[in-house]
PDB file of C-alpha atoms in Angstrom:
ATOM      1  CA  UNK A   1      47.803  81.203 169.692  1.00  0.00           C
ATOM      2  CA  UNK A   2      46.736  81.895 173.257  1.00  0.00           C
ATOM      3  CA  UNK A   3      44.663  85.002 174.021  1.00  0.00           C
ATOM      4  CA  UNK A   4      44.980  84.659 177.888  1.00  0.00           C
ATOM      5  CA  UNK A   5      48.965  85.333 178.064  1.00  0.00           C
ATOM      6  CA  UNK A   6      49.332  86.863 181.564  1.00  0.00           C
ATOM      7  CA  UNK A   7      50.079  90.473 181.770  1.00  0.00           C
ATOM      8  CA  UNK A   8      47.447  91.767 179.397  1.00  0.00           C
ATOM      9  CA  UNK A   9      47.656  93.300 175.981  1.00  0.00           C
ATOM     10  CA  UNK A  10      48.129  96.886 174.652  1.00  0.00           C
ATOM     11  CA  UNK A  11      46.660  98.294 171.413  1.00  0.00           C
ATOM     12  CA  UNK A  12      48.847 100.951 169.901  1.00  0.00           C
ATOM     13  CA  UNK A  13      47.046 101.298 166.508  1.00  0.00           C
ATOM     14  CA  UNK A  14      44.118  99.894 164.672  1.00  0.00           C
ATOM     15  CA  UNK A  15      46.381  96.954 163.368  1.00  0.00           C
ATOM     16  CA  UNK A  16      48.865  96.812 166.243  1.00  0.00           C
ATOM     17  CA  UNK A  17      47.710  94.951 169.484  1.00  0.00           C
ATOM     18  CA  UNK A  18      50.304  93.103 171.486  1.00  0.00           C
ATOM     19  CA  UNK A  19      50.580  91.181 174.651  1.00  0.00           C
ATOM     20  CA  UNK A  20      52.618  93.064 177.196  1.00  0.00           C
ATOM     21  CA  UNK A  21      55.014  90.101 177.692  1.00  0.00           C
ATOM     22  CA  UNK A  22      57.024  89.808 174.775  1.00  0.00           C
ATOM     23  CA  UNK A  23      60.425  88.099 173.838  1.00  0.00           C
ATOM     24  CA  UNK A  24      63.689  89.568 172.723  1.00  0.00           C
ATOM     25  CA  UNK A  25      65.441  87.437 170.208  1.00  0.00           C
ATOM     26  CA  UNK A  26      69.001  88.944 170.837  1.00  0.00           C
ATOM     27  CA  UNK A  27      70.401  85.780 172.722  1.00  0.00           C
ATOM     28  CA  UNK A  28      69.603  83.583 169.934  1.00  0.00           C
ATOM     29  CA  UNK A  29      72.921  84.497 168.179  1.00  0.00           C
ATOM     30  CA  UNK A  30      76.312  83.556 169.096  1.00  0.00           C
ATOM     31  CA  UNK A  31      78.577  84.972 171.907  1.00  0.00           C
ATOM     32  CA  UNK A  32      78.300  88.811 172.147  1.00  0.00           C
ATOM     33  CA  UNK A  33      75.504  88.808 169.673  1.00  0.00           C
ATOM     34  CA  UNK A  34      77.722  87.517 166.905  1.00  0.00           C
ATOM     35  CA  UNK A  35      77.742  84.701 164.653  1.00  0.00           C
ATOM     36  CA  UNK A  36      75.519  81.443 164.911  1.00  0.00           C
ATOM     37  CA  UNK A  37      74.238  79.969 168.001  1.00  0.00           C
ATOM     38  CA  UNK A  38      75.707  76.921 169.499  1.00  0.00           C
ATOM     39  CA  UNK A  39      72.502  75.052 169.212  1.00  0.00           C
ATOM     40  CA  UNK A  40      70.341  76.375 166.193  1.00  0.00           C
ATOM     41  CA  UNK A  41      67.639  73.675 166.873  1.00  0.00           C
ATOM     42  CA  UNK A  42      67.311  74.921 170.483  1.00  0.00           C
ATOM     43  CA  UNK A  43      66.975  78.487 169.014  1.00  0.00           C
ATOM     44  CA  UNK A  44      64.279  77.492 166.849  1.00  0.00           C
ATOM     45  CA  UNK A  45      62.569  75.568 169.669  1.00  0.00           C
ATOM     46  CA  UNK A  46      62.515  78.686 171.913  1.00  0.00           C
ATOM     47  CA  UNK A  47      60.971  80.814 169.307  1.00  0.00           C
ATOM     48  CA  UNK A  48      58.140  78.285 168.469  1.00  0.00           C
ATOM     49  CA  UNK A  49      57.495  77.687 172.352  1.00  0.00           C
ATOM     50  CA  UNK A  50      57.208  81.500 172.807  1.00  0.00           C
ATOM     51  CA  UNK A  51      54.627  81.819 170.072  1.00  0.00           C
ATOM     52  CA  UNK A  52      52.832  78.799 171.207  1.00  0.00           C
ATOM     53  CA  UNK A  53      52.722  80.149 174.769  1.00  0.00           C
ATOM     54  CA  UNK A  54      50.926  83.294 173.409  1.00  0.00           C
ATOM     55  CA  UNK A  55      53.674  85.861 172.803  1.00  0.00           C
ATOM     56  CA  UNK A  56      52.748  88.161 169.914  1.00  0.00           C
ATOM     57  CA  UNK A  57      55.625  90.670 170.114  1.00  0.00           C
ATOM     58  CA  UNK A  58      59.122  89.464 169.234  1.00  0.00           C
ATOM     59  CA  UNK A  59      62.041  92.235 169.262  1.00  0.00           C
ATOM     60  CA  UNK A  60      64.923  91.623 166.847  1.00  0.00           C
ATOM     61  CA  UNK A  61      67.263  93.472 164.341  1.00  0.00           C
ATOM     62  CA  UNK A  62      69.219  92.456 161.549  1.00  0.00           C
ATOM     63  CA  UNK A  63      72.497  93.470 163.188  1.00  0.00           C
ATOM     64  CA  UNK A  64      71.994  90.582 165.608  1.00  0.00           C
ATOM     65  CA  UNK A  65      74.372  87.988 164.051  1.00  0.00           C
ATOM     66  CA  UNK A  66      74.373  89.856 161.909  1.00  0.00           C
ATOM     67  CA  UNK A  67      71.264  88.469 159.846  1.00  0.00           C
ATOM     68  CA  UNK A  68      71.618  85.227 161.982  1.00  0.00           C
ATOM     69  CA  UNK A  69      68.778  85.877 164.460  1.00  0.00           C
ATOM     70  CA  UNK A  70      66.285  87.187 161.635  1.00  0.00           C
ATOM     71  CA  UNK A  71      66.975  84.201 159.574  1.00  0.00           C
ATOM     72  CA  UNK A  72      66.347  81.883 162.549  1.00  0.00           C
ATOM     73  CA  UNK A  73      62.963  83.588 163.246  1.00  0.00           C
ATOM     74  CA  UNK A  74      62.129  83.105 159.433  1.00  0.00           C
ATOM     75  CA  UNK A  75      62.968  79.419 159.826  1.00  0.00           C
ATOM     76  CA  UNK A  76      61.124  78.917 162.985  1.00  0.00           C
ATOM     77  CA  UNK A  77      57.973  80.874 162.345  1.00  0.00           C
ATOM     78  CA  UNK A  78      57.468  81.706 158.705  1.00  0.00           C
ATOM     79  CA  UNK A  79      54.642  81.957 157.477  1.00  0.00           C
ATOM     80  CA  UNK A  80      53.875  84.101 160.409  1.00  0.00           C
ATOM     81  CA  UNK A  81      50.744  84.039 162.611  1.00  0.00           C
ATOM     82  CA  UNK A  82      48.361  86.901 161.832  1.00  0.00           C
ATOM     83  CA  UNK A  83      48.606  88.399 165.195  1.00  0.00           C
ATOM     84  CA  UNK A  84      52.339  88.074 165.577  1.00  0.00           C
ATOM     85  CA  UNK A  85      54.301  91.460 165.485  1.00  0.00           C
ATOM     86  CA  UNK A  86      57.849  91.622 164.803  1.00  0.00           C
ATOM     87  CA  UNK A  87      59.644  94.839 165.906  1.00  0.00           C
ATOM     88  CA  UNK A  88      63.161  95.383 164.550  1.00  0.00           C
ATOM     89  CA  UNK A  89      65.781  98.069 164.727  1.00  0.00           C
ATOM     90  CA  UNK A  90      68.033  99.887 162.407  1.00  0.00           C
ATOM     91  CA  UNK A  91      70.965 102.451 162.952  1.00  0.00           C
ATOM     92  CA  UNK A  92      73.782 100.175 163.536  1.00  0.00           C
ATOM     93  CA  UNK A  93      76.307  97.842 161.869  1.00  0.00           C
ATOM     94  CA  UNK A  94      78.772  95.230 162.950  1.00  0.00           C
ATOM     95  CA  UNK A  95      82.557  94.939 162.149  1.00  0.00           C
ATOM     96  CA  UNK A  96      84.223  91.755 161.030  1.00  0.00           C
ATOM     97  CA  UNK A  97      85.273  91.116 164.631  1.00  0.00           C
ATOM     98  CA  UNK A  98      81.787  91.763 166.151  1.00  0.00           C
ATOM     99  CA  UNK A  99      82.057  95.525 166.967  1.00  0.00           C
ATOM    100  CA  UNK A 100      79.100  97.807 167.097  1.00  0.00           C
ATOM    101  CA  UNK A 101      79.196 100.900 165.005  1.00  0.00           C
ATOM    102  CA  UNK A 102      76.382 103.669 164.321  1.00  0.00           C
ATOM    103  CA  UNK A 103      75.049 103.490 160.711  1.00  0.00           C
ATOM    104  CA  UNK A 104      72.637 106.362 160.291  1.00  0.00           C
ATOM    105  CA  UNK A 105      73.124 107.766 156.854  1.00  0.00           C
ATOM    106  CA  UNK A 106      69.791 107.693 154.801  1.00  0.00           C
ATOM    107  CA  UNK A 107      71.070 105.183 152.279  1.00  0.00           C
ATOM    108  CA  UNK A 108      72.399 103.024 155.144  1.00  0.00           C
ATOM    109  CA  UNK A 109      69.122 102.981 156.892  1.00  0.00           C
ATOM    110  CA  UNK A 110      67.275 102.177 153.684  1.00  0.00           C
ATOM    111  CA  UNK A 111      69.553  99.149 153.124  1.00  0.00           C
ATOM    112  CA  UNK A 112      69.155  97.980 156.759  1.00  0.00           C
ATOM    113  CA  UNK A 113      65.335  98.142 156.179  1.00  0.00           C
ATOM    114  CA  UNK A 114      65.573  96.072 153.045  1.00  0.00           C
ATOM    115  CA  UNK A 115      67.933  93.576 154.784  1.00  0.00           C
ATOM    116  CA  UNK A 116      65.333  93.034 157.507  1.00  0.00           C
ATOM    117  CA  UNK A 117      62.665  92.472 154.948  1.00  0.00           C
ATOM    118  CA  UNK A 118      64.820  89.948 153.128  1.00  0.00           C
ATOM    119  CA  UNK A 119      66.097  88.080 156.119  1.00  0.00           C
ATOM    120  CA  UNK A 120      62.677  87.819 157.748  1.00  0.00           C
ATOM    121  CA  UNK A 121      60.835  87.136 154.501  1.00  0.00           C
ATOM    122  CA  UNK A 122      58.549  89.929 154.748  1.00  0.00           C
ATOM    123  CA  UNK A 123      57.037  92.503 152.271  1.00  0.00           C
ATOM    124  CA  UNK A 124      56.249  95.086 155.152  1.00  0.00           C
ATOM    125  CA  UNK A 125      57.824  95.420 158.544  1.00  0.00           C
ATOM    126  CA  UNK A 126      55.345  95.739 161.534  1.00  0.00           C
ATOM    127  CA  UNK A 127      57.522  98.110 163.450  1.00  0.00           C
ATOM    128  CA  UNK A 128      61.027  99.733 162.806  1.00  0.00           C
ATOM    129  CA  UNK A 129      62.829 101.293 165.648  1.00  0.00           C
ATOM    130  CA  UNK A 130      65.484 103.923 165.029  1.00  0.00           C
ATOM    131  CA  UNK A 131      68.430 103.107 167.354  1.00  0.00           C
ATOM    132  CA  UNK A 132      70.283 106.143 168.659  1.00  0.00           C
ATOM    133  CA  UNK A 133      73.989 105.886 169.520  1.00  0.00           C
ATOM    134  CA  UNK A 134      74.302 105.435 173.433  1.00  0.00           C
ATOM    135  CA  UNK A 135      77.155 107.927 173.279  1.00  0.00           C
ATOM    136  CA  UNK A 136      74.894 110.730 172.460  1.00  0.00           C
ATOM    137  CA  UNK A 137      73.786 113.605 174.648  1.00  0.00           C
ATOM    138  CA  UNK A 138      69.906 113.129 174.022  1.00  0.00           C
ATOM    139  CA  UNK A 139      69.969 116.648 172.306  1.00  0.00           C
ATOM    140  CA  UNK A 140      70.971 115.540 168.859  1.00  0.00           C
ATOM    141  CA  UNK A 141      68.468 115.998 166.001  1.00  0.00           C
ATOM    142  CA  UNK A 142      66.722 112.890 164.562  1.00  0.00           C
ATOM    143  CA  UNK A 143      65.038 114.679 161.961  1.00  0.00           C
ATOM    144  CA  UNK A 144      67.115 113.235 158.933  1.00  0.00           C
ATOM    145  CA  UNK A 145      67.269 109.770 160.138  1.00  0.00           C
ATOM    146  CA  UNK A 146      63.541 109.562 161.384  1.00  0.00           C
ATOM    147  CA  UNK A 147      62.368 111.142 158.270  1.00  0.00           C
ATOM    148  CA  UNK A 148      64.065 108.518 156.138  1.00  0.00           C
ATOM    149  CA  UNK A 149      62.197 105.899 157.890  1.00  0.00           C
ATOM    150  CA  UNK A 150      59.009 107.912 157.571  1.00  0.00           C
ATOM    151  CA  UNK A 151      59.454 108.113 153.833  1.00  0.00           C
ATOM    152  CA  UNK A 152      59.914 104.212 153.894  1.00  0.00           C
ATOM    153  CA  UNK A 153      56.746 104.072 155.701  1.00  0.00           C
ATOM    154  CA  UNK A 154      54.901 106.230 153.092  1.00  0.00           C
ATOM    155  CA  UNK A 155      56.322 103.663 150.468  1.00  0.00           C
ATOM    156  CA  UNK A 156      54.715 100.874 152.177  1.00  0.00           C
ATOM    157  CA  UNK A 157      57.787  99.045 153.549  1.00  0.00           C
ATOM    158  CA  UNK A 158      57.086  99.918 157.030  1.00  0.00           C
ATOM    159  CA  UNK A 159      53.871 100.066 158.948  1.00  0.00           C
ATOM    160  CA  UNK A 160      54.746 101.732 162.193  1.00  0.00           C
ATOM    161  CA  UNK A 161      57.736 103.480 163.722  1.00  0.00           C
ATOM    162  CA  UNK A 162      59.570 103.511 166.966  1.00  0.00           C
ATOM    163  CA  UNK A 163      62.798 104.819 168.711  1.00  0.00           C
ATOM    164  CA  UNK A 164      65.499 103.279 170.738  1.00  0.00           C
ATOM    165  CA  UNK A 165      67.896 104.967 173.203  1.00  0.00           C
ATOM    166  CA  UNK A 166      66.257 108.359 172.924  1.00  0.00           C
ATOM    167  CA  UNK A 167      65.437 111.277 175.143  1.00  0.00           C
ATOM    168  CA  UNK A 168      62.219 113.112 175.720  1.00  0.00           C
ATOM    169  CA  UNK A 169      63.493 115.923 173.527  1.00  0.00           C
ATOM    170  CA  UNK A 170      64.214 113.484 170.668  1.00  0.00           C
ATOM    171  CA  UNK A 171      60.835 111.815 171.208  1.00  0.00           C
ATOM    172  CA  UNK A 172      58.956 115.179 170.972  1.00  0.00           C
ATOM    173  CA  UNK A 173      60.944 115.901 167.721  1.00  0.00           C
ATOM    174  CA  UNK A 174      60.282 112.482 166.225  1.00  0.00           C
ATOM    175  CA  UNK A 175      56.548 112.962 166.784  1.00  0.00           C
ATOM    176  CA  UNK A 176      56.357 116.084 164.611  1.00  0.00           C
ATOM    177  CA  UNK A 177      57.666 114.073 161.648  1.00  0.00           C
ATOM    178  CA  UNK A 178      55.479 110.737 161.994  1.00  0.00           C
ATOM    179  CA  UNK A 179      53.488 108.773 164.758  1.00  0.00           C
ATOM    180  CA  UNK A 180      55.612 106.886 167.291  1.00  0.00           C
ATOM    181  CA  UNK A 181      54.168 103.614 168.566  1.00  0.00           C
ATOM    182  CA  UNK A 182      57.087 102.428 170.800  1.00  0.00           C
ATOM    183  CA  UNK A 183      60.304 103.718 172.673  1.00  0.00           C
ATOM    184  CA  UNK A 184      62.750 101.160 173.636  1.00  0.00           C
ATOM    185  CA  UNK A 185      65.393 102.212 176.334  1.00  0.00           C
ATOM    186  CA  UNK A 186      67.375 100.800 178.801  1.00  0.00           C
ATOM    187  CA  UNK A 187      65.230 100.480 182.074  1.00  0.00           C
ATOM    188  CA  UNK A 188      65.035  98.324 184.924  1.00  0.00           C
ATOM    189  CA  UNK A 189      64.934  98.371 188.771  1.00  0.00           C
ATOM    190  CA  UNK A 190      68.297  99.657 189.146  1.00  0.00           C
ATOM    191  CA  UNK A 191      68.450 101.931 186.174  1.00  0.00           C
ATOM    192  CA  UNK A 192      65.750 104.430 186.544  1.00  0.00           C
ATOM    193  CA  UNK A 193      66.925 107.644 184.790  1.00  0.00           C
ATOM    194  CA  UNK A 194      64.248 107.494 182.120  1.00  0.00           C
ATOM    195  CA  UNK A 195      61.494 107.566 184.670  1.00  0.00           C
ATOM    196  CA  UNK A 196      60.177 110.875 182.875  1.00  0.00           C
ATOM    197  CA  UNK A 197      60.143 109.273 179.808  1.00  0.00           C
ATOM    198  CA  UNK A 198      58.314 106.249 180.950  1.00  0.00           C
ATOM    199  CA  UNK A 199      55.525 108.418 182.203  1.00  0.00           C
ATOM    200  CA  UNK A 200      55.267 110.281 179.009  1.00  0.00           C
ATOM    201  CA  UNK A 201      54.972 107.220 177.011  1.00  0.00           C
ATOM    202  CA  UNK A 202      52.107 106.059 179.351  1.00  0.00           C
ATOM    203  CA  UNK A 203      50.368 109.479 178.820  1.00  0.00           C
ATOM    204  CA  UNK A 204      50.699 109.212 175.097  1.00  0.00           C
ATOM    205  CA  UNK A 205      49.670 105.538 174.726  1.00  0.00           C
ATOM    206  CA  UNK A 206      53.168 104.692 173.425  1.00  0.00           C
ATOM    207  CA  UNK A 207      54.735 101.417 174.419  1.00  0.00           C
ATOM    208  CA  UNK A 208      57.771 101.648 176.512  1.00  0.00           C
ATOM    209  CA  UNK A 209      59.768  98.442 175.906  1.00  0.00           C
ATOM    210  CA  UNK A 210      62.310  98.190 178.880  1.00  0.00           C
ATOM    211  CA  UNK A 211      65.550  96.595 177.320  1.00  0.00           C
ATOM    212  CA  UNK A 212      68.029  94.691 179.593  1.00  0.00           C
ATOM    213  CA  UNK A 213      64.965  94.464 182.156  1.00  0.00           C
ATOM    214  CA  UNK A 214      67.114  92.011 184.165  1.00  0.00           C
ATOM    215  CA  UNK A 215      70.289  93.923 183.834  1.00  0.00           C
ATOM    216  CA  UNK A 216      71.566  92.639 180.538  1.00  0.00           C
ATOM    217  CA  UNK A 217      75.418  91.858 180.617  1.00  0.00           C
ATOM    218  CA  UNK A 218      75.477  92.806 184.322  1.00  0.00           C
ATOM    219  CA  UNK A 219      72.531  91.031 185.946  1.00  0.00           C
ATOM    220  CA  UNK A 220      70.700  92.629 188.673  1.00  0.00           C
ATOM    221  CA  UNK A 221      71.911  92.000 192.139  1.00  0.00           C
ATOM    222  CA  UNK A 222      70.229  93.444 195.283  1.00  0.00           C
ATOM    223  CA  UNK A 223      69.444  92.115 198.637  1.00  0.00           C
ATOM    224  CA  UNK A 224      66.238  93.880 198.505  1.00  0.00           C
ATOM    225  CA  UNK A 225      65.123  92.254 195.274  1.00  0.00           C
ATOM    226  CA  UNK A 226      66.226  88.685 196.893  1.00  0.00           C
ATOM    227  CA  UNK A 227      64.421  89.373 200.009  1.00  0.00           C
ATOM    228  CA  UNK A 228      61.098  90.262 198.210  1.00  0.00           C
ATOM    229  CA  UNK A 229      61.454  87.419 195.914  1.00  0.00           C
ATOM    230  CA  UNK A 230      62.089  84.903 198.903  1.00  0.00           C
ATOM    231  CA  UNK A 231      58.856  86.194 200.637  1.00  0.00           C
ATOM    232  CA  UNK A 232      56.685  85.832 197.397  1.00  0.00           C
ATOM    233  CA  UNK A 233      58.101  82.349 196.538  1.00  0.00           C
ATOM    234  CA  UNK A 234      59.490  83.572 193.140  1.00  0.00           C
ATOM    235  CA  UNK A 235      62.748  84.091 191.610  1.00  0.00           C
ATOM    236  CA  UNK A 236      64.363  87.483 191.654  1.00  0.00           C
ATOM    237  CA  UNK A 237      64.213  87.572 187.884  1.00  0.00           C
ATOM    238  CA  UNK A 238      60.388  87.031 188.027  1.00  0.00           C
ATOM    239  CA  UNK A 239      59.987  89.857 190.763  1.00  0.00           C
ATOM    240  CA  UNK A 240      62.097  92.246 188.549  1.00  0.00           C
ATOM    241  CA  UNK A 241      60.029  91.633 185.607  1.00  0.00           C
ATOM    242  CA  UNK A 242      56.713  91.870 187.567  1.00  0.00           C
ATOM    243  CA  UNK A 243      57.702  95.329 188.857  1.00  0.00           C
ATOM    244  CA  UNK A 244      58.222  96.524 185.281  1.00  0.00           C
ATOM    245  CA  UNK A 245      54.874  95.349 184.243  1.00  0.00           C
ATOM    246  CA  UNK A 246      53.209  97.178 187.211  1.00  0.00           C
ATOM    247  CA  UNK A 247      55.290 100.383 186.538  1.00  0.00           C
ATOM    248  CA  UNK A 248      52.780 101.791 183.875  1.00  0.00           C
ATOM    249  CA  UNK A 249      49.938 100.332 181.671  1.00  0.00           C
ATOM    250  CA  UNK A 250      52.167 100.966 178.463  1.00  0.00           C
ATOM    251  CA  UNK A 251      55.359  99.113 179.744  1.00  0.00           C
ATOM    252  CA  UNK A 252      55.935  95.976 177.722  1.00  0.00           C
ATOM    253  CA  UNK A 253      58.623  93.461 178.387  1.00  0.00           C
ATOM    254  CA  UNK A 254      61.145  91.800 175.872  1.00  0.00           C
ATOM    255  CA  UNK A 255      63.265  89.617 178.066  1.00  0.00           C
ATOM    256  CA  UNK A 256      65.644  87.474 176.123  1.00  0.00           C
ATOM    257  CA  UNK A 257      66.806  83.779 176.584  1.00  0.00           C
ATOM    258  CA  UNK A 258      68.004  80.882 174.686  1.00  0.00           C
ATOM    259  CA  UNK A 259      66.491  78.537 177.132  1.00  0.00           C
ATOM    260  CA  UNK A 260      63.006  76.864 177.399  1.00  0.00           C
ATOM    261  CA  UNK A 261      62.923  76.743 180.871  1.00  0.00           C
ATOM    262  CA  UNK A 262      63.964  80.406 181.360  1.00  0.00           C
ATOM    263  CA  UNK A 263      61.394  81.455 178.707  1.00  0.00           C
ATOM    264  CA  UNK A 264      58.643  79.791 180.679  1.00  0.00           C
ATOM    265  CA  UNK A 265      59.929  81.348 183.975  1.00  0.00           C
ATOM    266  CA  UNK A 266      59.969  84.766 182.269  1.00  0.00           C
ATOM    267  CA  UNK A 267      56.389  84.361 181.018  1.00  0.00           C
ATOM    268  CA  UNK A 268      55.182  83.225 184.391  1.00  0.00           C
ATOM    269  CA  UNK A 269      56.649  86.479 185.947  1.00  0.00           C
ATOM    270  CA  UNK A 270      53.488  88.252 184.266  1.00  0.00           C
ATOM    271  CA  UNK A 271      51.066  86.415 186.596  1.00  0.00           C
ATOM    272  CA  UNK A 272      53.022  87.559 189.741  1.00  0.00           C
ATOM    273  CA  UNK A 273      51.071  90.008 192.067  1.00  0.00           C
ATOM    274  CA  UNK A 274      53.323  92.284 193.882  1.00  0.00           C
ATOM    275  CA  UNK A 275      51.864  93.822 197.024  1.00  0.00           C
ATOM    276  CA  UNK A 276      52.014  97.441 197.638  1.00  0.00           C
ATOM    277  CA  UNK A 277      54.667  97.142 200.429  1.00  0.00           C
ATOM    278  CA  UNK A 278      56.980  95.036 198.093  1.00  0.00           C
ATOM    279  CA  UNK A 279      56.534  97.712 195.328  1.00  0.00           C
ATOM    280  CA  UNK A 280      57.529 100.450 197.804  1.00  0.00           C
ATOM    281  CA  UNK A 281      60.644  98.320 198.696  1.00  0.00           C
ATOM    282  CA  UNK A 282      61.621  97.684 195.131  1.00  0.00           C
ATOM    283  CA  UNK A 283      61.140 101.321 194.080  1.00  0.00           C
ATOM    284  CA  UNK A 284      63.864 102.157 196.597  1.00  0.00           C
ATOM    285  CA  UNK A 285      66.522 100.247 194.691  1.00  0.00           C
ATOM    286  CA  UNK A 286      66.653 102.629 191.848  1.00  0.00           C
ATOM    287  CA  UNK A 287      66.773 105.639 193.977  1.00  0.00           C
TER     288      UNK A 287
END
């Protein structure tokens, strides 16, 4: 596996160092992250190419599919390279028609951890993020839910813990229960409401994984972004990813794709140098 992937690396614990350019596996499922992909062989090829190019951080969850994505990861990459870290999430379930529902009772969280272990073919999960419902206010206590995961960590089923979709208040509460190595929230050029959380993570050496870094189901569109990309000879998507990497030293990327060409384009974004004037222009988009 390459040790020179652009973007640099980040050490979060003695046994947890990842390249800042990672890969999000969500798009390897079928439409709406439900059911099998149209081309399973292509999904396997994308994962193997990602690892071959040096990616050491794959983001997933057993509710992608459900189970489909984790099973593809296992097929493509097991036995896993020693320096590959798989980060998964718990806290949601899927209905028979693909709907998303919170699933946060202690017994449900424990069951989800065991499902991730089974479908990934692991005895211990590197990192498990607690996913918080997006409908919340950010003031809800996570003590019971995060405490459940902390107990599973003590039992040896999880090495490290993280959070997804949380506020500064919830991060502070969780850190009184167990160490937090990563926060995964919606954040990109146009969605900057978590600026303070990004800064706090940098100050505490917590990885901030920006999900939907390119806008997700509503792709980023901006004349400013397009103009900067044209001047730099890059795609708007590459510029948006490069902007995130320069945001703080602990920002990590998990862009997802089911395309080999898009995967390579995303990785190349980590080599893109943004001049100070370009960063200033781009900063204005989110304001």
